[in-house]
Amino acid sequence: MTRVLVVEDDPQLVRALVINLQARQYGVDAAPDGTTALRLAAARQPDVVLLDLGLPDMDGVDVIKGLRAWTRVPILVLSARQASDEKVAALDAGADDYVTKPFSMNELLARLRAAVRRTEEAPLAPGATLVETADFTIDLLAKKAVRGDHDVRLTPTEWHLLQEVWGVSQSNKTNYLRVYMAQLRRKLETDPAHPRYLITEPGMGYRFEG
Ligand code: CA
């Protein structure tokens, strides 16, 4: 059973979500605020988190940061906010996707399935986990990157992006990825302006060139 943690302070919306999710055989826990959400996430180990950004006790972005300190559980943000910088802040903090309120239940469920599917695809084939080039070595499983003779520190988002590049998971967050790709190239490429390894494929996304 796929477990969903619903973090939302609007009781009517919580009720609608719980009914729809349970009807589709999801296990559901609900938290009305951020503090409860962080506690329940640790206690119940959900497979996916649906998170409202406007919570009574804390900003949803801080809930994302709290979760990302220890878990990679997919986080789907429910946002009433139209401003794109709010969404960027949520994505930057580690959210996987967002749905703007009001949303259709069908769209929400489709995005939920996609978020869960991406993590199910995550297990890497042995041999696909180690990437060695003339300039750097990356162990996707051990989360270790070495360039020359020193370790490169990568953020969780950058690791996630590397997995995207290696085809481990799929994403359509192209604009969002672009920012992080530039950052990643600065850390790994000798000439980030003319990348040799982390190649942009117009209309396709990113490709790793060994
Ligand atoms: Ca709210």
PDB file of C-alpha atoms and ligand atoms in Angstrom, residues 8-10 52 54-55 101, ligand 1:
ATOM      1  CA  GLU A   8      -3.185  20.764   4.925  1.00  0.00           C
ATOM      2  CA  ASP A   9      -5.044  23.015   7.363  1.00  0.00           C
ATOM      3  CA  ASP A  10      -8.270  23.362   5.382  1.00  0.00           C
ATOM      4  CA  ASP A  52       0.113  22.883   1.530  1.00  0.00           C
ATOM      5  CA  GLY A  54       0.302  28.081   3.852  1.00  0.00           C
ATOM      6  CA  LEU A  55       0.186  26.382   7.251  1.00  0.00           C
ATOM      7  CA  LYS A 101      -5.111  25.468  -6.101  1.00  0.00           C
TER       8      LYS A 101
HETATM    9 CA    CA B   1      -3.490  26.576   4.047  1.00  0.00          CA
END
